Short mmCIF file of C-alpha atoms in Angstrom, two decimals:
data_model
loop_
_atom_site.label_atom_id
_atom_site.label_comp_id
_atom_site.label_asym_id
_atom_site.label_seq_id
_atom_site.Cartn_x
_atom_site.Cartn_y
_atom_site.Cartn_z
CA MET A 1 -54.07 -21.22 -230.28
CA SER A 2 -57.11 -21.99 -228.25
CA GLN A 3 -59.48 -19.33 -226.80
CA PRO A 4 -58.50 -19.74 -223.08
CA ASP A 5 -54.77 -19.31 -223.95
CA HIS A 6 -55.51 -16.10 -225.80
CA GLY A 7 -57.43 -14.63 -222.87
CA HIS A 8 -54.66 -15.59 -220.45
CA ALA A 9 -52.08 -13.75 -222.53
CA ARG A 10 -54.09 -10.65 -222.83
CA LYS A 11 -54.52 -10.54 -219.02
CA GLN A 12 -50.81 -10.94 -218.45
CA ARG A 13 -49.90 -8.10 -220.85
CA PHE A 14 -52.43 -5.88 -219.05
CA GLN A 15 -50.83 -6.53 -215.60
CA GLU A 16 -47.36 -5.85 -217.04
CA ARG A 17 -48.61 -2.46 -218.36
CA LEU A 18 -50.07 -1.61 -214.92
CA HIS A 19 -46.64 -2.35 -213.21
CA VAL A 20 -44.94 -0.05 -215.72
CA LEU A 21 -47.32 2.79 -215.09
CA HIS A 22 -46.99 2.32 -211.31
CA ASP A 23 -43.17 2.38 -211.49
CA THR A 24 -43.29 5.47 -213.66
CA ALA A 25 -45.55 7.38 -211.26
CA LEU A 26 -43.41 6.44 -208.23
CA HIS A 27 -40.22 7.52 -210.00
CA ARG A 28 -41.82 10.86 -210.75
CA LYS A 29 -42.83 11.30 -207.13
CA LEU A 30 -39.42 10.52 -205.73
CA LYS A 31 -37.76 12.78 -208.29
CA GLN A 32 -39.72 15.74 -206.89
CA HIS A 33 -38.34 15.11 -203.26
CA PHE A 34 -34.73 14.38 -204.03
CA PRO A 35 -32.10 16.96 -205.20
CA ALA A 36 -31.29 17.05 -208.85
CA ALA A 37 -27.93 15.40 -208.19
CA PHE A 38 -29.70 12.20 -207.23
CA ASN A 39 -32.13 12.23 -210.17
CA GLU A 40 -29.62 12.80 -212.81
CA ARG A 41 -26.39 11.12 -213.82
CA TRP A 42 -23.43 12.32 -211.64
CA THR A 43 -20.70 14.10 -213.28
CA ARG A 44 -16.99 14.27 -212.21
CA ARG A 45 -17.62 17.39 -210.31
CA HIS A 46 -20.33 15.62 -208.15
CA TRP A 47 -17.97 12.83 -207.30
CA ILE A 48 -15.18 15.29 -206.27
CA HIS A 49 -17.53 17.17 -203.89
CA ALA A 50 -18.78 13.91 -202.38
CA SER A 51 -15.23 12.71 -201.69
CA LEU A 52 -14.32 16.09 -200.07
CA PHE A 53 -17.32 16.07 -197.66
CA ALA A 54 -16.62 12.45 -196.73
CA THR A 55 -13.01 13.20 -195.88
CA ILE A 56 -13.95 16.29 -193.67
CA GLY A 57 -16.54 14.19 -191.79
CA ALA A 58 -13.94 11.55 -191.03
CA LEU A 59 -11.48 14.01 -189.76
CA ALA A 60 -14.11 15.69 -187.46
CA ALA A 61 -15.07 12.35 -186.06
CA THR A 62 -11.41 11.61 -185.22
CA ILE A 63 -10.38 15.01 -183.75
CA VAL A 64 -13.42 15.95 -181.61
CA PRO A 65 -13.49 13.62 -178.51
CA GLY A 66 -16.81 11.76 -178.11
CA PHE A 67 -18.13 13.07 -181.42
CA SER A 68 -18.70 9.76 -182.87
CA ASN A 69 -20.29 8.52 -179.69
CA SER A 70 -22.53 11.51 -179.22
CA ILE A 71 -24.08 10.95 -182.61
CA GLU A 72 -25.43 7.62 -181.50
CA GLN A 73 -26.86 9.14 -178.23
CA VAL A 74 -30.44 9.89 -177.91
CA LEU A 75 -31.18 13.63 -177.78
CA PRO A 76 -32.61 14.85 -174.45
CA VAL A 77 -36.20 15.80 -174.29
CA SER A 78 -36.62 19.62 -174.22
CA GLN A 79 -37.93 21.06 -170.94
CA ALA A 80 -39.74 24.31 -170.13
CA THR A 81 -39.70 26.35 -166.81
CA LEU A 82 -42.78 27.97 -165.54
CA ALA A 83 -42.46 30.90 -163.06
CA LEU A 84 -44.91 30.75 -160.23
CA PRO A 85 -45.69 33.67 -157.93
CA LEU A 86 -44.66 33.16 -154.23
CA PRO A 87 -46.69 34.43 -151.30
CA PRO A 88 -45.35 37.62 -149.53
CA LEU A 89 -42.87 37.28 -146.66
CA PRO A 90 -44.61 37.83 -143.27
CA PRO A 91 -43.39 41.13 -141.61
CA THR A 92 -42.46 39.23 -138.41
CA HIS A 93 -40.08 37.05 -140.33
CA ARG A 94 -38.74 39.83 -142.54
CA SER A 95 -37.65 41.87 -139.48
CA GLU A 96 -35.52 38.99 -138.32
CA VAL A 97 -33.43 38.84 -141.47
CA PRO A 98 -30.05 40.26 -140.75
CA GLY A 99 -28.74 43.00 -143.01
CA ASP A 100 -26.24 45.86 -143.06
CA SER A 101 -28.85 48.63 -142.37
CA TRP A 102 -27.00 50.39 -139.51
CA GLN A 103 -26.39 54.09 -139.96
CA VAL A 104 -23.83 55.44 -137.52
CA LEU A 105 -23.87 59.15 -136.81
CA ARG A 106 -21.23 61.13 -134.82
CA VAL A 107 -22.60 64.07 -132.73
CA GLU A 108 -21.42 67.40 -134.04
CA PRO A 109 -20.99 70.52 -131.81
CA GLY A 110 -24.36 72.26 -131.34
CA GLN A 111 -26.30 69.28 -132.72
CA THR A 112 -29.51 68.26 -130.86
CA LEU A 113 -30.94 64.90 -130.29
CA SER A 114 -34.14 65.74 -132.30
CA GLY A 115 -31.86 66.85 -135.10
CA LEU A 116 -30.07 63.54 -135.08
CA PHE A 117 -33.34 61.62 -135.39
CA ALA A 118 -34.62 63.95 -138.10
CA SER A 119 -31.44 63.53 -140.14
CA VAL A 120 -32.17 59.82 -140.57
CA GLY A 121 -35.93 60.31 -141.14
CA VAL A 122 -37.14 59.00 -137.77
CA PRO A 123 -40.25 60.88 -136.56
CA ALA A 124 -40.27 62.74 -133.28
CA THR A 125 -43.00 60.36 -131.90
CA VAL A 126 -40.56 57.47 -132.11
CA MET A 127 -37.84 59.59 -130.43
CA HIS A 128 -40.17 60.39 -127.46
CA GLN A 129 -41.03 56.65 -127.27
CA VAL A 130 -37.32 55.82 -126.95
CA LEU A 131 -36.77 58.55 -124.34
CA GLU A 132 -39.57 57.13 -122.20
CA HIS A 133 -37.65 53.84 -121.81
CA PRO A 134 -36.04 53.72 -118.30
CA GLY A 135 -32.44 55.09 -118.16
CA THR A 136 -32.41 56.27 -121.80
CA ARG A 137 -33.23 59.93 -121.33
CA GLU A 138 -30.38 60.56 -119.01
CA VAL A 139 -27.80 59.24 -121.54
CA LEU A 140 -29.22 60.48 -124.83
CA THR A 141 -29.91 64.05 -123.71
CA ARG A 142 -26.28 64.36 -122.58
CA LEU A 143 -24.44 63.17 -125.63
CA ARG A 144 -21.28 65.15 -126.15
CA PRO A 145 -19.67 66.10 -129.49
CA GLY A 146 -17.89 63.06 -130.88
CA ALA A 147 -20.19 60.51 -129.31
CA GLU A 148 -21.73 57.98 -131.68
CA ILE A 149 -25.36 56.84 -132.04
CA ALA A 150 -26.42 54.17 -134.56
CA PHE A 151 -29.83 53.66 -136.15
CA ASP A 152 -30.95 50.26 -137.69
CA LEU A 153 -33.17 51.37 -140.62
CA PRO A 154 -34.26 48.65 -143.02
CA VAL A 155 -35.60 49.34 -146.52
CA ASP A 156 -39.08 50.35 -145.27
CA GLY A 157 -37.54 53.17 -143.28
CA GLU A 158 -39.03 52.27 -139.92
CA LEU A 159 -36.62 52.32 -136.97
CA ARG A 160 -35.89 48.76 -136.02
CA ALA A 161 -33.14 49.29 -133.32
CA LEU A 162 -31.07 52.02 -131.70
CA ARG A 163 -27.53 51.67 -130.33
CA PHE A 164 -25.46 53.98 -128.12
CA ASP A 165 -22.77 53.83 -125.46
CA ARG A 166 -24.03 54.22 -121.86
CA ASP A 167 -20.41 54.51 -120.62
CA ALA A 168 -17.01 53.43 -121.63
CA ASN A 169 -17.66 49.74 -120.83
CA HIS A 170 -21.31 49.24 -121.79
CA ARG A 171 -23.21 49.57 -125.10
CA VAL A 172 -27.00 49.64 -125.03
CA GLN A 173 -29.08 48.33 -127.93
CA LEU A 174 -32.81 49.05 -127.96
CA SER A 175 -34.97 46.88 -130.25
CA LEU A 176 -38.39 48.28 -131.29
CA GLN A 177 -40.85 45.46 -132.07
CA GLY A 178 -44.56 45.73 -132.05
CA GLY A 179 -44.64 49.01 -130.25
CA LYS A 180 -42.48 47.63 -127.42
CA ILE A 181 -38.82 48.26 -126.58
CA GLN A 182 -36.46 45.50 -125.57
CA GLU A 183 -33.09 46.38 -124.12
CA GLN A 184 -29.78 44.55 -124.51
CA VAL A 185 -26.60 45.65 -122.72
CA LEU A 186 -23.33 44.58 -124.22
CA GLU A 187 -20.16 44.79 -122.13
CA ARG A 188 -17.17 46.29 -123.95
CA VAL A 189 -13.71 45.25 -122.75
CA THR A 190 -11.33 48.13 -122.06
CA SER A 191 -7.69 48.36 -121.09
CA THR A 192 -5.64 50.95 -119.31
CA ARG A 193 -2.07 52.02 -119.86
CA THR A 194 -0.06 54.69 -117.99
CA VAL A 195 1.87 57.07 -120.19
CA VAL A 196 4.00 60.28 -119.57
CA THR A 197 4.18 63.21 -121.93
CA SER A 198 5.56 66.70 -121.87
CA GLY A 199 5.61 69.87 -123.88
CA GLU A 200 7.00 73.40 -124.16
CA ILE A 201 4.96 76.46 -124.89
CA THR A 202 5.98 78.23 -128.14
CA SER A 203 2.76 79.97 -129.14
CA SER A 204 -0.06 78.95 -126.74
CA LEU A 205 -0.64 76.41 -123.93
CA TYR A 206 -3.47 74.72 -125.82
CA ALA A 207 -1.41 74.26 -128.98
CA ALA A 208 1.54 72.86 -127.02
CA ALA A 209 -0.70 70.48 -124.99
CA ARG A 210 -2.40 69.16 -128.15
CA LYS A 211 0.93 68.67 -129.80
CA ALA A 212 2.06 66.63 -126.70
CA GLY A 213 -0.97 64.38 -127.24
CA LEU A 214 -3.28 65.69 -124.53
CA SER A 215 -7.06 65.68 -125.28
CA PRO A 216 -9.19 68.77 -124.60
CA SER A 217 -10.56 67.02 -121.50
CA ALA A 218 -7.04 66.45 -120.17
CA ILE A 219 -6.11 70.05 -120.86
CA ALA A 220 -9.18 71.15 -118.95
CA THR A 221 -8.21 68.92 -116.05
CA MET A 222 -4.74 70.41 -115.89
CA THR A 223 -5.86 74.09 -116.13
CA GLU A 224 -9.15 73.97 -114.21
CA GLU A 225 -8.66 71.28 -111.55
CA ILE A 226 -4.93 71.16 -110.82
CA PHE A 227 -3.18 74.48 -111.36
CA ASN A 228 -6.14 76.86 -111.67
CA TYR A 229 -5.62 77.98 -108.07
CA ASP A 230 -1.92 78.83 -108.32
CA ILE A 231 -1.49 79.92 -112.00
CA ASP A 232 -3.32 82.60 -113.91
CA PHE A 233 -3.25 81.02 -117.30
CA SER A 234 -4.56 84.19 -118.98
CA ARG A 235 -1.45 86.32 -118.20
CA GLU A 236 1.29 84.33 -116.39
CA VAL A 237 1.98 81.71 -119.06
CA GLN A 238 4.73 82.63 -121.53
CA ARG A 239 7.01 81.18 -124.19
CA GLY A 240 9.47 78.60 -122.81
CA ASP A 241 7.17 77.40 -120.02
CA ARG A 242 7.17 73.59 -119.64
CA PHE A 243 4.75 70.98 -118.41
CA SER A 244 4.84 67.23 -117.83
CA VAL A 245 1.87 64.91 -117.35
CA VAL A 246 1.41 61.33 -116.26
CA LEU A 247 -1.96 60.05 -117.21
CA ASP A 248 -3.99 56.87 -117.75
CA GLU A 249 -5.11 56.13 -121.27
CA THR A 250 -8.28 54.00 -121.68
CA TRP A 251 -8.36 51.91 -124.85
CA ARG A 252 -11.20 49.94 -126.31
CA GLU A 253 -11.09 47.84 -129.45
CA GLY A 254 -7.89 49.56 -130.59
CA GLU A 255 -9.24 53.03 -130.04
CA ARG A 256 -8.06 55.47 -127.33
CA ILE A 257 -11.35 56.71 -125.82
CA ASP A 258 -10.23 58.59 -122.71
CA THR A 259 -7.18 60.48 -121.47
CA SER A 260 -8.83 62.72 -118.85
CA LYS A 261 -7.48 60.90 -115.80
CA ILE A 262 -4.26 62.74 -114.94
CA LEU A 263 -2.26 60.99 -112.15
CA ALA A 264 0.43 63.66 -111.83
CA ALA A 265 1.48 66.86 -113.52
CA THR A 266 4.06 69.63 -113.23
CA PHE A 267 4.06 73.12 -114.68
CA THR A 268 7.12 75.37 -114.76
CA THR A 269 6.53 79.11 -115.10
CA GLY A 270 8.24 82.14 -113.78
CA GLY A 271 11.15 80.15 -112.41
CA LYS A 272 8.83 77.91 -110.26
CA THR A 273 7.68 74.38 -110.81
CA TYR A 274 4.22 73.60 -109.46
CA THR A 275 3.22 70.00 -108.90
CA GLY A 276 -0.10 68.19 -108.61
CA PHE A 277 -0.84 64.54 -107.70
CA ARG A 278 -4.17 62.74 -107.81
CA TYR A 279 -5.10 61.12 -104.52
CA GLU A 280 -8.30 59.34 -103.60
CA HIS A 281 -9.43 59.33 -99.99
CA GLY A 282 -12.62 59.55 -98.04
CA GLY A 283 -14.66 58.82 -101.14
CA LYS A 284 -13.33 61.92 -102.92
CA THR A 285 -10.61 62.47 -105.51
CA GLU A 286 -8.49 65.59 -105.06
CA TYR A 287 -5.16 66.91 -106.31
CA PHE A 288 -2.34 67.64 -103.83
CA ASP A 289 1.08 69.20 -104.09
CA ILE A 290 4.31 67.29 -103.39
CA ASP A 291 3.91 67.90 -99.62
CA GLY A 292 0.34 66.57 -99.46
CA ARG A 293 -1.31 69.99 -99.35
CA PRO A 294 -4.66 70.29 -101.26
CA LEU A 295 -4.30 72.35 -104.44
CA LYS A 296 -7.99 73.36 -104.32
CA LYS A 297 -8.23 76.74 -102.69
CA SER A 298 -11.21 78.51 -101.32
CA PHE A 299 -11.43 80.53 -104.62
CA MET A 300 -10.45 80.01 -108.21
CA ARG A 301 -8.17 82.51 -109.90
CA MET A 302 -10.25 82.51 -113.07
CA PRO A 303 -14.02 81.77 -113.19
CA VAL A 304 -13.92 81.26 -116.92
CA SER A 305 -11.65 79.11 -119.19
CA TYR A 306 -9.32 79.95 -122.12
CA THR A 307 -9.86 83.70 -121.98
CA ARG A 308 -7.70 86.86 -121.97
CA ILE A 309 -7.78 89.90 -119.69
CA SER A 310 -9.24 92.77 -121.57
CA SER A 311 -9.16 95.24 -118.59
CA THR A 312 -7.25 95.00 -115.33
CA PHE A 313 -8.12 96.19 -111.79
CA GLY A 314 -7.45 99.85 -111.20
CA MET A 315 -7.99 103.29 -112.86
CA ARG A 316 -8.92 103.36 -116.53
CA LYS A 317 -10.93 105.23 -119.17
CA HIS A 318 -14.38 103.71 -119.32
CA PRO A 319 -14.94 102.34 -122.90
CA VAL A 320 -18.60 103.42 -123.01
CA LEU A 321 -18.81 106.58 -120.79
CA GLY A 322 -15.35 107.85 -121.82
CA THR A 323 -14.54 109.09 -118.27
CA ILE A 324 -11.54 108.21 -116.10
CA ARG A 325 -12.80 106.14 -113.23
CA GLY A 326 -11.69 103.23 -111.05
CA HIS A 327 -12.23 99.71 -112.45
CA LYS A 328 -13.15 97.54 -109.43
CA GLY A 329 -12.71 94.17 -111.10
CA ILE A 330 -11.06 92.26 -113.90
CA ASP A 331 -12.64 91.85 -117.38
CA TYR A 332 -12.10 88.53 -119.04
CA ALA A 333 -12.87 88.65 -122.80
CA ALA A 334 -14.48 85.44 -124.16
CA ARG A 335 -16.99 84.35 -126.71
CA THR A 336 -20.71 84.80 -126.03
CA GLY A 337 -22.01 81.64 -124.30
CA THR A 338 -18.74 80.69 -122.54
CA PRO A 339 -19.69 79.09 -119.19
CA ILE A 340 -19.02 81.12 -116.04
CA MET A 341 -18.23 79.12 -112.91
CA ALA A 342 -18.65 79.92 -109.18
CA ALA A 343 -15.19 80.82 -107.82
CA GLY A 344 -15.91 79.01 -104.57
CA ASP A 345 -18.57 77.40 -102.45
CA ALA A 346 -21.29 79.92 -101.77
CA ARG A 347 -24.94 80.87 -101.47
CA VAL A 348 -26.55 82.81 -104.38
CA GLN A 349 -27.21 86.29 -102.87
CA PHE A 350 -28.51 87.97 -106.06
CA ALA A 351 -29.42 86.84 -109.62
CA GLY A 352 -30.98 89.51 -111.89
CA THR A 353 -30.40 92.79 -113.68
CA GLN A 354 -28.47 95.63 -111.99
CA ARG A 355 -27.54 98.98 -113.67
CA GLY A 356 -24.45 98.89 -115.82
CA TYR A 357 -23.66 95.31 -114.87
CA GLY A 358 -26.56 93.98 -116.97
CA ASN A 359 -27.41 90.40 -116.04
CA VAL A 360 -25.45 89.91 -112.81
CA VAL A 361 -24.95 87.26 -110.17
CA ILE A 362 -23.58 87.94 -106.64
CA LEU A 363 -22.37 85.01 -104.48
CA ASP A 364 -21.85 85.11 -100.71
CA HIS A 365 -19.03 82.80 -99.61
CA GLY A 366 -19.21 83.54 -95.94
CA ARG A 367 -16.60 84.99 -93.59
CA GLY A 368 -17.07 88.39 -95.33
CA TYR A 369 -16.10 87.20 -98.82
CA SER A 370 -18.31 87.71 -101.91
CA THR A 371 -17.91 87.70 -105.68
CA LEU A 372 -19.75 89.46 -108.49
CA TYR A 373 -20.18 88.30 -112.16
CA GLY A 374 -21.55 90.86 -114.67
CA HIS A 375 -22.71 91.31 -118.28
CA MET A 376 -23.98 87.72 -118.55
CA SER A 377 -25.93 86.76 -121.67
CA ARG A 378 -28.05 84.37 -119.60
CA PHE A 379 -28.15 82.71 -116.16
CA GLY A 380 -27.41 79.13 -115.26
CA LYS A 381 -29.86 76.93 -113.41
CA ILE A 382 -29.67 78.90 -110.16
CA LYS A 383 -31.88 81.17 -108.09
CA ALA A 384 -31.47 83.43 -105.09
CA GLY A 385 -30.84 81.60 -101.83
CA GLN A 386 -29.55 78.47 -103.53
CA ARG A 387 -26.27 76.81 -102.39
CA VAL A 388 -23.72 76.19 -105.15
CA SER A 389 -20.40 74.38 -105.11
CA GLN A 390 -17.13 75.71 -106.50
CA GLY A 391 -17.06 75.22 -110.25
CA THR A 392 -20.90 75.24 -110.65
CA VAL A 393 -21.92 77.01 -113.88
CA ILE A 394 -23.89 80.06 -112.75
CA GLY A 395 -24.16 81.87 -116.15
CA TYR A 396 -22.73 82.51 -119.60
CA VAL A 397 -20.54 85.23 -121.01
CA GLY A 398 -22.39 88.05 -122.76
CA MET A 399 -22.41 91.89 -123.27
CA THR A 400 -25.56 93.01 -121.38
CA GLY A 401 -25.45 96.39 -119.60
CA LEU A 402 -22.65 98.83 -120.38
CA ALA A 403 -20.30 96.70 -122.53
CA THR A 404 -18.70 97.18 -125.99
CA GLY A 405 -18.14 93.38 -126.49
CA PRO A 406 -18.72 90.00 -124.88
CA HIS A 407 -16.75 89.57 -121.63
CA LEU A 408 -17.15 88.78 -117.91
CA HIS A 409 -16.72 91.48 -115.34
CA TYR A 410 -15.46 89.73 -112.18
CA GLU A 411 -15.21 91.34 -108.76
CA PHE A 412 -13.75 89.96 -105.54
CA ARG A 413 -15.04 91.64 -102.37
CA VAL A 414 -13.84 91.45 -98.74
CA ASN A 415 -16.34 92.94 -96.27
CA GLY A 416 -17.98 94.80 -99.14
CA GLN A 417 -14.73 96.34 -100.48
CA GLN A 418 -13.43 95.39 -103.96
CA ARG A 419 -10.01 93.73 -103.97
CA ASN A 420 -7.84 92.77 -106.94
CA PRO A 421 -8.77 89.08 -107.68
CA ALA A 422 -5.34 88.46 -109.22
CA SER A 423 -3.39 89.45 -106.09
CA VAL A 424 -5.60 88.82 -103.05
CA THR A 425 -4.20 86.08 -100.83
CA MET A 426 -6.11 83.41 -99.09
CA PRO A 427 -5.05 81.19 -96.14
CA PRO A 428 -3.64 77.89 -97.45
CA PRO A 429 -5.63 74.78 -96.67
CA GLU A 430 -4.41 72.19 -94.16
CA PRO A 431 -2.06 69.48 -95.52
CA LEU A 432 -2.45 65.76 -95.07
CA LYS A 433 -1.10 64.44 -91.82
CA GLY A 434 -0.25 61.14 -90.14
CA ALA A 435 -1.55 57.96 -91.79
CA ALA A 436 -3.22 59.94 -94.60
CA LEU A 437 0.09 61.53 -95.57
CA VAL A 438 1.84 58.10 -95.54
CA ALA A 439 -0.92 56.57 -97.76
CA PHE A 440 -0.61 59.57 -100.08
CA ARG A 441 3.08 59.16 -100.57
CA ALA A 442 2.72 55.45 -101.16
CA GLN A 443 -0.10 55.85 -103.71
CA THR A 444 1.63 58.70 -105.66
CA ALA A 445 5.21 57.33 -105.52
CA PRO A 446 5.07 55.61 -109.02
CA ALA A 447 3.78 58.77 -110.72
CA MET A 448 6.22 60.97 -108.88
CA ALA A 449 9.07 58.82 -110.12
CA ARG A 450 8.04 59.05 -113.66
CA ILE A 451 7.57 62.82 -113.40
CA ARG A 452 11.04 63.27 -111.96
CA GLY A 453 12.60 61.00 -114.62
CA MET A 454 10.92 63.01 -117.39
CA GLU A 455 11.99 66.35 -115.96
CA GLU A 456 15.53 65.31 -115.47
CA MET A 457 15.67 64.24 -119.12
CA LEU A 458 14.05 67.46 -120.30
CA TYR A 459 16.27 69.79 -118.42
CA ALA A 460 19.43 67.73 -119.25
CA ARG A 461 18.55 68.26 -122.92
CA ALA A 462 17.86 71.96 -122.34
CA GLY A 463 21.26 72.27 -120.55
CA GLY A 464 19.82 74.23 -117.66
CA ASP A 465 19.21 73.81 -113.99
CA LYS A 466 15.83 72.47 -112.88
CA PRO A 467 13.77 75.21 -111.22
CA ALA A 468 12.77 74.90 -107.64
CA THR A 469 9.37 73.61 -106.87
CA ALA A 470 6.78 75.87 -105.44
CA ALA A 471 6.64 73.66 -102.34
CA ALA A 472 10.38 74.18 -101.78
CA ASP A 473 9.93 77.92 -102.14
CA LYS A 474 7.16 77.88 -99.54
CA ARG A 475 9.37 76.01 -97.09
CA GLY A 476 12.15 78.50 -97.61
#
């Protein structure tokens, strides 16, 4: 063999050896990265596991909808959310955002306006600012028990708005913005229905009237405006007495808000039936009997409401002095603070302290008539020389002077001589005549018909005869 051939053969053997070494190194490298099952000879157990996994994969691809397709889809790119701080909401805009922040309060007996504001955390300075708004003080300072007042108080606690009823038909909303008050008046629709009700006294007049559906204001109208001049409710009312009332009910948004307007009423006691009919004429509203005679007399029988007589007119043993002496008036027991009304139109003759009477008021009614009110806890807004109308509150029940308990000592004087207030007679007022009487009968005819229908049904059920009216007795 020649020398070139020998060198070529040696070179070829060297290259083959390099290929073998390269393949061996690559095989070792791959063997480190693959599981042992791929680097060794598979056994029967390996083939069984591989067949089982292949079968499960085929079943999953068949049962799960879209599984095979989703494998081929490109995975979505992951996204990250970054929270950025927002600028604070301007106060002017925040105050305009509506929300349920109204707090509605119902006025309780004895509760003051300042107490209402304080209960919701509104300072007195804001209350005075509200009261300075025109027309607000007159309404808010005269809120009666049961009235509602609403405060719009957002999270920051500052009063945003105030809402109250000015009357039955109007609601006022005051908005407080930037130290200024803006007023909005909302009209509230009301409806009126006329109803008739009746009752029989079994325990007390008040209980029977409430059972019949009369409100406290309606009871006061019946006892103080209609029959107060003819019936002494402290001693003449008894079990079995009956009453019937025709009245207007005012409704608003499904709620009965007023029942004080009595159109007609009857009251049967002591075998007599007294009647009263509401009639408007000459710019005034008064109550008249069935013959058109005004029920309002020159004097009221009782200058206080819902009381009892604790001492009558005449001789008695004085509860403090212990001596037998004449009692020149009638004592009406009542709670301290019960309002005392002027028995008739008069001029205040005296208001001050006088011996055993304590705090006393004397009224001069003219024509020789005068009345005295003793043992008051305090006086009303009156002073000597002032003119007062019948029904004006002149003071409040107390026990000043010689008294063992709260009551009113009431005297009725004629030319300086004490008379029994329960039995003294006064000349009756003049009845309506001519055109006024015709108008009265036309205006009160519907209420009169309903009263008569109710009474006929009541007395038919009772199985008795209807008592004669007081007007019929007077004519007889």
